[in-house]
Coordinates of C-alpha atoms and ligand atoms in Angstrom, one line a residue:
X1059 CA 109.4 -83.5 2.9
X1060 CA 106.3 -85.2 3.4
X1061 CA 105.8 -88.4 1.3
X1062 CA 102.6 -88.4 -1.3
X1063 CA 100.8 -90.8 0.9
X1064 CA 100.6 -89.0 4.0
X1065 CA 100.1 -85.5 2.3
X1066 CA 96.5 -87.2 0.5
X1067 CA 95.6 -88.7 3.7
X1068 CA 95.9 -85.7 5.6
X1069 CA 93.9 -83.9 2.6
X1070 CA 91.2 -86.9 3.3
X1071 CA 91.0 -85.9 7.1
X1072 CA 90.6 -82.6 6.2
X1073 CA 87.9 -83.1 3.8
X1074 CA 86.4 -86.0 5.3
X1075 CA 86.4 -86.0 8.9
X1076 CA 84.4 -82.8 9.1
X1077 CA 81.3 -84.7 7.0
X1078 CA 82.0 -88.0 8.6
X1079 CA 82.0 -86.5 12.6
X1080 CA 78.4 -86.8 13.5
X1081 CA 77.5 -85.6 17.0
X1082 CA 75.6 -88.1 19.4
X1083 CA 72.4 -87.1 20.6
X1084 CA 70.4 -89.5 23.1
X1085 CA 66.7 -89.1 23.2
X1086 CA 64.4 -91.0 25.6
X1087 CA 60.6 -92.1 24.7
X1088 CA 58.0 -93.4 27.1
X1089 CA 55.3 -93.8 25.2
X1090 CA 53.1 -94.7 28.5
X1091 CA 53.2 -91.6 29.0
X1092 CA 50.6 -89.2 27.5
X1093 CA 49.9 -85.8 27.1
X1094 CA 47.4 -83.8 25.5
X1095 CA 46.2 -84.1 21.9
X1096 CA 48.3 -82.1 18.9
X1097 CA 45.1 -80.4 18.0
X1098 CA 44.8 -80.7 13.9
X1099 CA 43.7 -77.0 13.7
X1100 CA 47.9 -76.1 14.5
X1101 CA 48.2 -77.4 11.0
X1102 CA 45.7 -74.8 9.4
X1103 CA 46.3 -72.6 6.8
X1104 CA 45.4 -68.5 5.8
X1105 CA 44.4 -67.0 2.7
X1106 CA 43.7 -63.3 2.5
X1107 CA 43.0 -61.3 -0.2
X1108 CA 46.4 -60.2 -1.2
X1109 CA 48.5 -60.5 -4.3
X1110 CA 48.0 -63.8 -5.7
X1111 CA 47.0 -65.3 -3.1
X1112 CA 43.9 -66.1 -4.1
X1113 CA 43.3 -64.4 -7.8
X1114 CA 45.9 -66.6 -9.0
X1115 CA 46.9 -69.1 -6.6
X1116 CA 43.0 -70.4 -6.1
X1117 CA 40.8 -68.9 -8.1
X1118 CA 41.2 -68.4 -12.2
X1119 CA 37.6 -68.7 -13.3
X1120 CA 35.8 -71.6 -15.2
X1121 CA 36.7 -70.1 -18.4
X1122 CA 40.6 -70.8 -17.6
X1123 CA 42.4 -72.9 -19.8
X1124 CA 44.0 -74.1 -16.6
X1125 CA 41.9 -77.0 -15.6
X1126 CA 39.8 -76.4 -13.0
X1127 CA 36.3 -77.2 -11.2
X1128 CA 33.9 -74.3 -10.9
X1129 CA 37.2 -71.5 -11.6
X1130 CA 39.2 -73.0 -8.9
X1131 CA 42.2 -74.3 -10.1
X1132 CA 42.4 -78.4 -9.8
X1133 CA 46.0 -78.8 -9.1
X1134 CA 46.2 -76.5 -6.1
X1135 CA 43.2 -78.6 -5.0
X1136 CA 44.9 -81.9 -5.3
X1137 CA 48.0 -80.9 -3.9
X1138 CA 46.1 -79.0 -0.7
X1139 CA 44.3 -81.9 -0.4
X1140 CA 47.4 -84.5 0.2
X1141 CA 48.3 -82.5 3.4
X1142 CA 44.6 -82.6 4.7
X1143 CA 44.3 -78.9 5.3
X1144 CA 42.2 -78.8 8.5
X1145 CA 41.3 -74.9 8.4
X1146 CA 41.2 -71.9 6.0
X1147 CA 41.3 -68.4 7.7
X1148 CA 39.7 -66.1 5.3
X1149 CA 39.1 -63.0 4.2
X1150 CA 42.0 -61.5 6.2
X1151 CA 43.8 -60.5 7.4
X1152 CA 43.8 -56.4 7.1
X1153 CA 41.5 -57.0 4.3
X1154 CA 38.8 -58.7 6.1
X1155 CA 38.5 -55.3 8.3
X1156 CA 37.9 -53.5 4.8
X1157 CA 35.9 -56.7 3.1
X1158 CA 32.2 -56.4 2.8
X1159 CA 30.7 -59.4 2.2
X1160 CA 27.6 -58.2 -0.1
X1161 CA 30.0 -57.4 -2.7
X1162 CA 31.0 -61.1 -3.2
X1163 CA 27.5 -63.1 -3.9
X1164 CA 25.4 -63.2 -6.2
X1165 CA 25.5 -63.0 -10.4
X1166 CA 27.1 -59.5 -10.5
X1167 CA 30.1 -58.7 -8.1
X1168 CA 31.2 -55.1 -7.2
X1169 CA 34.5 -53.8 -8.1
X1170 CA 36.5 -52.3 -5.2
X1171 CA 39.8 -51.3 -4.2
X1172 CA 42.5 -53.2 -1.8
X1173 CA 43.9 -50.3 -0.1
X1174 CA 46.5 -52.4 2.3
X1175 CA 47.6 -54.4 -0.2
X1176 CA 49.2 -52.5 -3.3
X1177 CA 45.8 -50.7 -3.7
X1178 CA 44.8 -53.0 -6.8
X1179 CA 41.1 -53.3 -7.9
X1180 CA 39.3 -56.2 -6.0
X1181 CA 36.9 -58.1 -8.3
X1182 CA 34.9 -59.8 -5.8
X1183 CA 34.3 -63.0 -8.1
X1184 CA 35.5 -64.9 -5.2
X1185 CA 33.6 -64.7 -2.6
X1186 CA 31.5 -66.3 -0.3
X1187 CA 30.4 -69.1 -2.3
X1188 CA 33.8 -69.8 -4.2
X1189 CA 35.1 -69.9 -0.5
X1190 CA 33.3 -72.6 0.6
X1191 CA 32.9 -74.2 -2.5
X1192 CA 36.7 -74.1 -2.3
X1193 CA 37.5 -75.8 1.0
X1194 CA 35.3 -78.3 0.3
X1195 CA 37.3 -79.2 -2.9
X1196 CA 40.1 -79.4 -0.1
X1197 CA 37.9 -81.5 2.6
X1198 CA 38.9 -78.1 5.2
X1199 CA 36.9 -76.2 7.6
X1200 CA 35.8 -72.4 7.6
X1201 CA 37.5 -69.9 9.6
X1202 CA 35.8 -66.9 8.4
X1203 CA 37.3 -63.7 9.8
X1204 CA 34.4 -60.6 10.3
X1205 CA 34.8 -57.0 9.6
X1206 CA 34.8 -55.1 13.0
X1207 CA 37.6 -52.3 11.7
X1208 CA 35.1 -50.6 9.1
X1209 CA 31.7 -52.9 9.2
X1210 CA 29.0 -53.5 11.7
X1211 CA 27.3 -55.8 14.3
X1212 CA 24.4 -56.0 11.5
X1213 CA 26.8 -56.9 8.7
X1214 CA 28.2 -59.6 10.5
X1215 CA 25.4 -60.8 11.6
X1216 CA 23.4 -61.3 8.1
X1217 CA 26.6 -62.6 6.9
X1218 CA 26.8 -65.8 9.4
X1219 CA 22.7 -66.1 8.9
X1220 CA 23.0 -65.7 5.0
X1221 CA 25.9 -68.9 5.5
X1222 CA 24.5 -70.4 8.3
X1223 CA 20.4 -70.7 9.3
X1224 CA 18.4 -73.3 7.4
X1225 CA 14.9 -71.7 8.0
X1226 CA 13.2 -69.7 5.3
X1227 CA 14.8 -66.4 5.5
X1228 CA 14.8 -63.5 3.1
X1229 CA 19.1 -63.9 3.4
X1230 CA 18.7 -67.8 3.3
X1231 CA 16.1 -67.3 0.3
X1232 CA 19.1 -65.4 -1.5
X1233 CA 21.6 -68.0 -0.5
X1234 CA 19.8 -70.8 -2.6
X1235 CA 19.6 -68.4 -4.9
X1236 CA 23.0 -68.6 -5.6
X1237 CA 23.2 -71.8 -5.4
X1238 CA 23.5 -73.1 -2.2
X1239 CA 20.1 -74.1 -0.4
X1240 CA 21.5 -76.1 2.3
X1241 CA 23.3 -73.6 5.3
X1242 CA 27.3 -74.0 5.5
X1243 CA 29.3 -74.7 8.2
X1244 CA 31.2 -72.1 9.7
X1245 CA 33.7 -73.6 12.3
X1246 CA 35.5 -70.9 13.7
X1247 CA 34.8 -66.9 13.5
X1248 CA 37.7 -64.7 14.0
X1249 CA 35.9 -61.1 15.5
X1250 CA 38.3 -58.7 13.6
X1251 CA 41.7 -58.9 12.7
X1252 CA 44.8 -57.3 14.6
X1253 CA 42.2 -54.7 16.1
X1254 CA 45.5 -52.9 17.8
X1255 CA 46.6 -52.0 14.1
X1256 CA 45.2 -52.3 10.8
X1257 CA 41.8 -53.6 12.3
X1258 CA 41.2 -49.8 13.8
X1259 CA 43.7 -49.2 16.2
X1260 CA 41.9 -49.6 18.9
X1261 CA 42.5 -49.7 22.5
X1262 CA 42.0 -53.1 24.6
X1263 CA 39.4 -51.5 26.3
X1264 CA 37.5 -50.0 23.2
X1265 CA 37.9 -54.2 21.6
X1266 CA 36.6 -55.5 24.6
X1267 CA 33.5 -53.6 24.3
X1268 CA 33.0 -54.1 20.4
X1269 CA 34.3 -58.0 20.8
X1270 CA 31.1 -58.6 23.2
X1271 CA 28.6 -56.9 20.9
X1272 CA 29.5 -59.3 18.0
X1273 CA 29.9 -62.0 20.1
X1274 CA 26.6 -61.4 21.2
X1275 CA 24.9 -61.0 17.8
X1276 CA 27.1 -62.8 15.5
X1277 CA 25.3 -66.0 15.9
X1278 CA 25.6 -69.5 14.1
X1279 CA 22.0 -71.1 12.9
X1280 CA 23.3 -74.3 11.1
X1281 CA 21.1 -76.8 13.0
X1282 CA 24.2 -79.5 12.9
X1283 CA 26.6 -76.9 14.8
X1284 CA 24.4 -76.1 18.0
X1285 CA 26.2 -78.7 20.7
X1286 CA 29.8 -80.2 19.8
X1287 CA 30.1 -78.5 16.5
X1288 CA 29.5 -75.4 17.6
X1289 CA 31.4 -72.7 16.2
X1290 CA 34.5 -71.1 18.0
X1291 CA 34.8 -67.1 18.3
X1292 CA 38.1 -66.6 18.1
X1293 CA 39.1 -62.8 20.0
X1294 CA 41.6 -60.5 18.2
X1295 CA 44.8 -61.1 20.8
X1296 CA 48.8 -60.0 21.3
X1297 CA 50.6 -59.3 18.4
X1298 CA 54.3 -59.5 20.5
X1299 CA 55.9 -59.7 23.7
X1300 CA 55.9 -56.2 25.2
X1301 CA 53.5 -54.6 27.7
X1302 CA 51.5 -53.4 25.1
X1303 CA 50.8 -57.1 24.2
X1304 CA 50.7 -58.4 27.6
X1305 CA 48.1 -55.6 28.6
X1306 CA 45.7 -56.7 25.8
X1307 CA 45.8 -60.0 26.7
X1308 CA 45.3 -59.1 30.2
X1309 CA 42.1 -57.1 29.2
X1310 CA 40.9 -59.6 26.8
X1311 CA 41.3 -62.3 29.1
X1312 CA 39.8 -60.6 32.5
X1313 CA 36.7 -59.7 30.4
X1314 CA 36.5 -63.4 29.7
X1315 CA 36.9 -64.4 33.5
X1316 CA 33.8 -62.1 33.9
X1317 CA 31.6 -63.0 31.4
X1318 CA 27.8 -63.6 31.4
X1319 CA 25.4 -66.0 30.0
X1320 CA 24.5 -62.8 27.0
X1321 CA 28.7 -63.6 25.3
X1322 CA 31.3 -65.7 25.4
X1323 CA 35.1 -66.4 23.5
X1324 CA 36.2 -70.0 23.3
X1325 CA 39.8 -68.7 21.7
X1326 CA 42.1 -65.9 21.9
X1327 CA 44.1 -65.1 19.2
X1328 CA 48.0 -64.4 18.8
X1329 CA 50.3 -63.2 15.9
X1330 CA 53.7 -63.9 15.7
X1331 CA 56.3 -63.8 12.1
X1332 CA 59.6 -64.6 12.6
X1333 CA 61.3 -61.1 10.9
X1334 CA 64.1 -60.5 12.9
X1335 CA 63.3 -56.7 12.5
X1336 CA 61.0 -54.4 11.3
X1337 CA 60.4 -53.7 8.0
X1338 CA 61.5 -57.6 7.0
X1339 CA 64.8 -56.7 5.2
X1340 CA 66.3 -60.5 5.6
X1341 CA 66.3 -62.0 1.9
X1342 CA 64.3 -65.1 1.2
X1343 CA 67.0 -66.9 -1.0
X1344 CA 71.0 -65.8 -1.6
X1345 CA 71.5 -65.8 1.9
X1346 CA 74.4 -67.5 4.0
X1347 CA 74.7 -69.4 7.4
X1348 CA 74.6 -66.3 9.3
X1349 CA 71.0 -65.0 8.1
X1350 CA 70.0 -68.6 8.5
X1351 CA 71.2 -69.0 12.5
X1352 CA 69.7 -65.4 12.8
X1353 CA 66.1 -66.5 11.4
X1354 CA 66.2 -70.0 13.3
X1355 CA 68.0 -68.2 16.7
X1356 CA 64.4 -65.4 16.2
X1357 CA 61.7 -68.2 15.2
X1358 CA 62.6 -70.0 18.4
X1359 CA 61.3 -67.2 20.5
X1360 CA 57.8 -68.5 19.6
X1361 CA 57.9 -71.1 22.6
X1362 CA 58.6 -67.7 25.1
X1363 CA 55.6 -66.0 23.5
X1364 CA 53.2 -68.7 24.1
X1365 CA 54.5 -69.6 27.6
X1366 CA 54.0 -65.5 28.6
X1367 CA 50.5 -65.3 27.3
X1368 CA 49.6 -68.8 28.6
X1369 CA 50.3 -67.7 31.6
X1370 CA 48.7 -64.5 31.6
X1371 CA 45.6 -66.7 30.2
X1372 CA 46.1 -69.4 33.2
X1373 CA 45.2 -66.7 36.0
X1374 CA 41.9 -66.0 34.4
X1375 CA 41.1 -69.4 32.8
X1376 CA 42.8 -71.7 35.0
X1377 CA 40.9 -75.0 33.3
X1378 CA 42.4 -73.9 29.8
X1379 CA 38.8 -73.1 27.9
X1380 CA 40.3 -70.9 25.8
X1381 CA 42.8 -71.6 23.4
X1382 CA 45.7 -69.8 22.0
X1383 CA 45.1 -69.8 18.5
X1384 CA 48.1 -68.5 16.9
X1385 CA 46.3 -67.5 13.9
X1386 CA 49.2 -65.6 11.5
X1387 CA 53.0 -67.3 11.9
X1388 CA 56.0 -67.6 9.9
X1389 CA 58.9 -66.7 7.7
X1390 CA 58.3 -63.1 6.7
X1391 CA 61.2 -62.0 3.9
X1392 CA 61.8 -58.8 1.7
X1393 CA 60.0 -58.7 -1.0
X1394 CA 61.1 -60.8 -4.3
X1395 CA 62.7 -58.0 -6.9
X1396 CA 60.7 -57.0 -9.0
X1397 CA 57.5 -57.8 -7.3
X1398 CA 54.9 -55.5 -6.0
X1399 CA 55.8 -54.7 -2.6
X1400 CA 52.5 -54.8 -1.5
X1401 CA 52.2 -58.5 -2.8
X1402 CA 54.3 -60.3 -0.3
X1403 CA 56.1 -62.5 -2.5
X1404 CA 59.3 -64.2 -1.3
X1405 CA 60.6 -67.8 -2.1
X1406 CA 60.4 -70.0 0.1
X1407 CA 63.7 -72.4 1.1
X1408 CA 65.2 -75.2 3.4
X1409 CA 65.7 -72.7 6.2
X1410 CA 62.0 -72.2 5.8
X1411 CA 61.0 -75.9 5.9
X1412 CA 63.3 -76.3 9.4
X1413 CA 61.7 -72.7 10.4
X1414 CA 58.2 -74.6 9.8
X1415 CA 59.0 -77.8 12.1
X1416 CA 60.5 -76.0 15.3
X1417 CA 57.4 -73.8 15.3
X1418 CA 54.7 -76.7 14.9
X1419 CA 56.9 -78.7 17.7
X1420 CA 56.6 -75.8 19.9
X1421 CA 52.7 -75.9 19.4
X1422 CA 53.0 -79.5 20.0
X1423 CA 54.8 -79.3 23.3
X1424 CA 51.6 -76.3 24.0
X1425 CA 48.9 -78.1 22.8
X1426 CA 47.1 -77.9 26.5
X1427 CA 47.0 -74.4 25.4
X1428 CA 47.6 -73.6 21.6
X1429 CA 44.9 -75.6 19.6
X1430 CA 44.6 -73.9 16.4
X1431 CA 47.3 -71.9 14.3
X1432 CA 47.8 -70.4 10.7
X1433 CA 50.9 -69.9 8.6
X1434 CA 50.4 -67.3 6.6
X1435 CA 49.8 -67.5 4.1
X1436 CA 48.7 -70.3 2.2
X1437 CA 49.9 -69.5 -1.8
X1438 CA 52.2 -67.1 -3.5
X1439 CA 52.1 -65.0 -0.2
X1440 CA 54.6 -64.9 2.7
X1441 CA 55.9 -68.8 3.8
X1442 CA 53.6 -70.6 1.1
X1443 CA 52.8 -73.9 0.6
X1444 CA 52.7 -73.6 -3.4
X1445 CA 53.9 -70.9 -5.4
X1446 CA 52.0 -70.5 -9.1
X1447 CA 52.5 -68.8 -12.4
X1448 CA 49.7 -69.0 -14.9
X1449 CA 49.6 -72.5 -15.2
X1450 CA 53.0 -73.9 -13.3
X1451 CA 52.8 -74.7 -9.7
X1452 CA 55.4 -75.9 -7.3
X1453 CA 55.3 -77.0 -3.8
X1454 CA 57.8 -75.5 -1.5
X1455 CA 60.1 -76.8 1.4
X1456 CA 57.3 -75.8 3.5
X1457 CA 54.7 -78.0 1.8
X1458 CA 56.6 -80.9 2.5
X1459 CA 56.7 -80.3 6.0
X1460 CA 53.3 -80.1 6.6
X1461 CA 53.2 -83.3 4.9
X1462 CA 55.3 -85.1 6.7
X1463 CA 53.5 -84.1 9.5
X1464 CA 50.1 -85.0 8.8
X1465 CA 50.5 -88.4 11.3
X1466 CA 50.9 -86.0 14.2
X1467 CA 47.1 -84.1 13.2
X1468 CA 44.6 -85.2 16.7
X1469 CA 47.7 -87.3 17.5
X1470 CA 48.6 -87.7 21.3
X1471 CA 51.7 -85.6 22.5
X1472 CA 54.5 -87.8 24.2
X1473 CA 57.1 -86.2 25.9
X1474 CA 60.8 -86.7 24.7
X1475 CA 63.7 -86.2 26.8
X1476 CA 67.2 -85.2 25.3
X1477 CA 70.4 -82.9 25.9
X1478 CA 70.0 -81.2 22.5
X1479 CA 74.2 -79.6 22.9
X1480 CA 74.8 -76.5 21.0
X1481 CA 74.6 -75.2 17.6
X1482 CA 76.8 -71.7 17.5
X1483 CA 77.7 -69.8 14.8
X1484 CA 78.9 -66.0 15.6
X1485 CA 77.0 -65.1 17.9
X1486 CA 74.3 -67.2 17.6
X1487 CA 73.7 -70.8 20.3
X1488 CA 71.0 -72.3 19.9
X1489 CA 69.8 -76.3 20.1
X1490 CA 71.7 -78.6 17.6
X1491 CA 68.3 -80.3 17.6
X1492 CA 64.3 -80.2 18.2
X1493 CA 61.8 -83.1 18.7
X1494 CA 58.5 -84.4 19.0
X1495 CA 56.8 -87.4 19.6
X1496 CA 53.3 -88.2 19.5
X1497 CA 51.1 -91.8 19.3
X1498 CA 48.4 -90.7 16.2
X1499 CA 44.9 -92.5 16.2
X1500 CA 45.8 -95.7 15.5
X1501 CA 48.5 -96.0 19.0
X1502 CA 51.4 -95.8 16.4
X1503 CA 54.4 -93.8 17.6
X1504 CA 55.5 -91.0 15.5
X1505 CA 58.8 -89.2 15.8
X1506 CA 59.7 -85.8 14.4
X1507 CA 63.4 -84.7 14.8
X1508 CA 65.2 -81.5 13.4
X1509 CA 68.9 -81.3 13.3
X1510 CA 69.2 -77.5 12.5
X1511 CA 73.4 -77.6 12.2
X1512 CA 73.4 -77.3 9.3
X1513 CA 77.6 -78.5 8.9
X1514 CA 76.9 -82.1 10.9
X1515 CA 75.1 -84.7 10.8
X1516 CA 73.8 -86.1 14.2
X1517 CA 73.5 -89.7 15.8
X1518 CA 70.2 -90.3 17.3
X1519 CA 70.2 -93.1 19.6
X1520 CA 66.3 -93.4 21.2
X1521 CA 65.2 -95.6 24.2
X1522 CA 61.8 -96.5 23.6
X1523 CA 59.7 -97.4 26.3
X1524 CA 56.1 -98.0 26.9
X1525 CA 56.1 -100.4 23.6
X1526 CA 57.5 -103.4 22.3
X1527 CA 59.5 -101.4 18.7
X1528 CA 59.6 -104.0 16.1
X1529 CA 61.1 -101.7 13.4
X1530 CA 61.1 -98.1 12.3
X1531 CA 60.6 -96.2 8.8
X1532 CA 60.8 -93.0 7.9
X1533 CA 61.6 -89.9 5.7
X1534 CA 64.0 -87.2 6.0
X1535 CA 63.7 -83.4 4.2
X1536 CA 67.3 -81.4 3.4
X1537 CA 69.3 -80.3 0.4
X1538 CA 72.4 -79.1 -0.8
X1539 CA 72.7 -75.5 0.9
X1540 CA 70.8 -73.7 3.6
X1541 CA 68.9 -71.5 0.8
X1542 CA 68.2 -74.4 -1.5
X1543 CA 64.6 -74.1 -3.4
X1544 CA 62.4 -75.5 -5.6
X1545 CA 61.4 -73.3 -9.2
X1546 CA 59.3 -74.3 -10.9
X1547 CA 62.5 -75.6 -13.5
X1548 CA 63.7 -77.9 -10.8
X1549 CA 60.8 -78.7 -8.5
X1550 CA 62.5 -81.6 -6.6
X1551 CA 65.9 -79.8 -5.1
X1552 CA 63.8 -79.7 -1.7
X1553 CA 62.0 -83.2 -1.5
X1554 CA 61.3 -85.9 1.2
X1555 CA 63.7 -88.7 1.2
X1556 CA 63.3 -92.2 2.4
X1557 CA 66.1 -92.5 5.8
X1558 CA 66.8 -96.0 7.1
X1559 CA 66.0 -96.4 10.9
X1560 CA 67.2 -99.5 12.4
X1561 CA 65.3 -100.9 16.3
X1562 CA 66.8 -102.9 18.5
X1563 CA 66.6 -104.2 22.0
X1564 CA 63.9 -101.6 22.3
X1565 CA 66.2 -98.6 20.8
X1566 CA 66.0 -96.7 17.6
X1567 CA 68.5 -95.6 15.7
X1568 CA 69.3 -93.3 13.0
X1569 CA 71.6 -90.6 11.5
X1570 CA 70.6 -86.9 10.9
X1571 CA 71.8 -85.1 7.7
X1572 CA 72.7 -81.8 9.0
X1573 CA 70.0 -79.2 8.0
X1574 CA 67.1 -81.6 7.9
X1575 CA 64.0 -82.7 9.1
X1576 CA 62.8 -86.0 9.6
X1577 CA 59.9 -88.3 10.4
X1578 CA 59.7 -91.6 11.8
X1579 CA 57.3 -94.3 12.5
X1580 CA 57.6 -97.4 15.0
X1581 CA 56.1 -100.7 14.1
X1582 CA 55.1 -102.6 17.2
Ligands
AHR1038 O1 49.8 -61.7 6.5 C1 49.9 -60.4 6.2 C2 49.4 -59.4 7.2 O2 50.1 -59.5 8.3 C3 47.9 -59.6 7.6 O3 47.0 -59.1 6.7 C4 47.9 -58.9 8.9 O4 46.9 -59.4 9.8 C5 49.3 -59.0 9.4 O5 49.8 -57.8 9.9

């Protein structure tokens, strides 16, 4: 028999070791050595008319007892405003293929319908000027999406001079009539949405020929975005990895190669959710370490994706002119139960905040190329920021991501160097662990690193070269279980966390929870 003493100690290993074992992961930093700028536009956000995304999430009215400026609601704004939103893609979306922008200005707003999206009524009381009104509030930029699936040339085209010219127009004349005499700024214009699908099915061919007639007509008049702020046209691009996707981007892009003085595209956009399979039957909470390997082992193919239609883009715009502008990405669930289908609603957990990081990393490491994106969608919808209900709002795993990573917005991308080993679980290998580096405005060095096993906790042991470290700080994002959320009863289960970081003899080190995501700054 086994005396008591060595019977609890071998119950200690048991428990203990496991938690204690961390892996050892060595990273290498030169900070000399630069590469292109993390464009701030990878960090923007979408907001279609759908569910509660908007009516809801954004809009309640000025009569709402929920405060508000102008019927937007105040606390989305403040919160939206801490992770310095760069971009708002809006109307759609499918919608913005059905959304006729006449029916949202002016005093009295047309009722409609919102066929793709549980065919509710569309009220129309936000529209243009809530918009813009809105991402000011937020201190973001317009990315207004125009109807090619069901409008026209014309419609488009009064719609950017009613936002945009400053002389005295009969469409400008209206704008100050509702308010706002002075022409907004439209930063980028998305000509149609998924055009292969819900934006008309049509064939590359037949969107080439439509995508240079708006192009050619769709013009911007603000007087302050005729020369460096001029507005991007974004083209409707692949939607996967098949030859049906690499064909489009094929004809979109030899078009470009060929184009005259008359149009022009300066990006190219791509569409990518991380679903596992069609339709998205993985759940979005009450799921296990399989579902989260799956979703993580799926999301990673993003970095494929870009590299195939980077390529393709390469051979017709070898000096990179047109970006990749992966305009729709993220976690997309089953619906809630309960929920409208047709609403989108899922929850939103830590899988989804490490989902979040290993796809803005992977724009990061293709930011020669990919210098815009939008997770869809911004509130209530898809992988949201915020989630609402009436007047209770909570920020999600996700949110905290994005704030973590504001230091890396226009920061400069450094390469980092590291054998990452092996996460498996069944039949799932993928990296242990993901990481970025980047040296933001100011020449401080930034450091983003994601364990994604989520059963140990790894080592990090970084060379730092290229600067004298002094001392490092940071914060690190897990919780108890892969599925762990924040409700609106307990809105701190997924938080950021203060990690100590220790420098010395020019090398940092720190230890990794296991599931996390973390963020550290260098002191020089
Ligand atoms: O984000 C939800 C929908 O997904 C968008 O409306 C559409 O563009 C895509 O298919």
């Amino acid at each position: 028999m086994r005396s008591p003493l060595v019977v609890f100690t071998l119950i200690f290993m048991a428990i203990i070791v496991p938690i204690a074992a961390a892996q050892k992961v060595e990273l290498s930093i030169d900070a000399s050595k630069t590469g292109a700028k993390i464009d701030r536009n990878i960090f923007g956000q979408f907001a279609e008319h759908l569910g509660h995304g908007i009516y809801e999430g954004i809009w309640v009215g000025p009569d709402s007892k929920i405060p508000n400026t102008r019927g937007i609601r105040n606390d989305v704004v403040g919160a939206l405003k801490a992770i310095k939103v760069p971009n708002v893609r809006w109307p759609g979306g499918c919608f913005a293929d059905e959304y006729h922008w006449r029916n949202g200005i002016g005093p009295q707003r047309s009722v409609t319908l919102n066929p793709n999206w549980g065919g509710v009524t569309e009220a129309n009381t936000f529209g243009t000027r809530e918009f813009m009104d809105f991402i000011d509030q937020i201190g973001a930029e317009a990315y207004i999406s125009v109807n090619v699936g069901s409008g026209t040339p014309q419609e488009a085209a009064e719609w950017l001079e009613y936002m945009t010219a400053a002389a005295p127009t009969t469409l400008v004349k209206e704008r100050a009539a509702n308010g706002h005499p002075a022409p907004y700024k439209v930063a980028l214009l998305g000509i149609g949405n998924e055009s292969w699908d819900c934006g008309g099915n049509m064939t590359a061919d037949y969107y080439v020929s439509q995508m240079k007639i708006y192009s050619r007509f769709v013009r911007n008049f603000n007087p302050a975005q005729q020369d460096k702020q001029q507005m991007l046209k974004i083209a409707v691009g692949p939607g996967g990895d098949g030859a049906r996707w690499t064909d489009w981007t094929e004809t979109v892009m030899k078009a470009y190669q060929q184009h005259t003085w008359s149009w022009d595209i300066n990006g190219l956009s791509m569409h990518n959710y991380t679903v596992v399979h069609w339709p998205p039957s993985y759940t979005s909470v009450g799921f296990g370490e399989t579902e989260y390997s799956q979703i993580l082992k799926s999301t990673l193919e993003m970095d494929g994706l870009i590299s195939k239609h980077s390529a393709i883009m390469d051979k017709y715009d070898p000096d990179k002119k047109v970006a990749l502008i992966v305009d729709e990405w993220g976690g997309w669930y089953a619906p809630l139960p309960g929920s409208n289908p047709g609403f989108l609603v899922q929850q939103n957990s830590l899988r989804d905040a490490i989902l979040a990081a290993l796809n803005l990393n992977i724009f990061g490491r293709h930011a020669d190329r990919v210098r815009g994106a939008n997770i869809a969608q911004m509130i209530n919808v898809l992988q949201a920021m915020i989630m609402t209900d009436k007047e209770k709002m909570v920020l999600t795993p996700t949110y905290y991501v994005f704030k973590m990573y504001v230091p890396f917005q226009d920061a400069t991308f450094i390469p980092v160097t590291f054998d990452a080993g092996w996460y498996t679980h069944g039949a799932v290998a993928i990296p242990r662990l993901d990481a970025i580096a980047a040296k933001d405005t100011n020449g401080k060095l930034w450091l983003e690193i994601t364990n994604l096993d989520p059963n140990e906790a790894v080592e990090i042991e970084a060379g730092l070269a290229g600067i004298t470290a002094k001392s490092a700080s940071g914060e690190t994002l897990t919780a108890p279980k892969v599925d762990s959320v924040n409700t609106f009863d307990a809105a701190n289960t997924v938080t950021p966390k203060p990690i100590s970081a220790t420098v010395q003899a020019g090398k940092l080190t720190l230890k990794l929870e296991p599931k996390s995501v973390t963020v550290v700054s260098v002191e020089q």
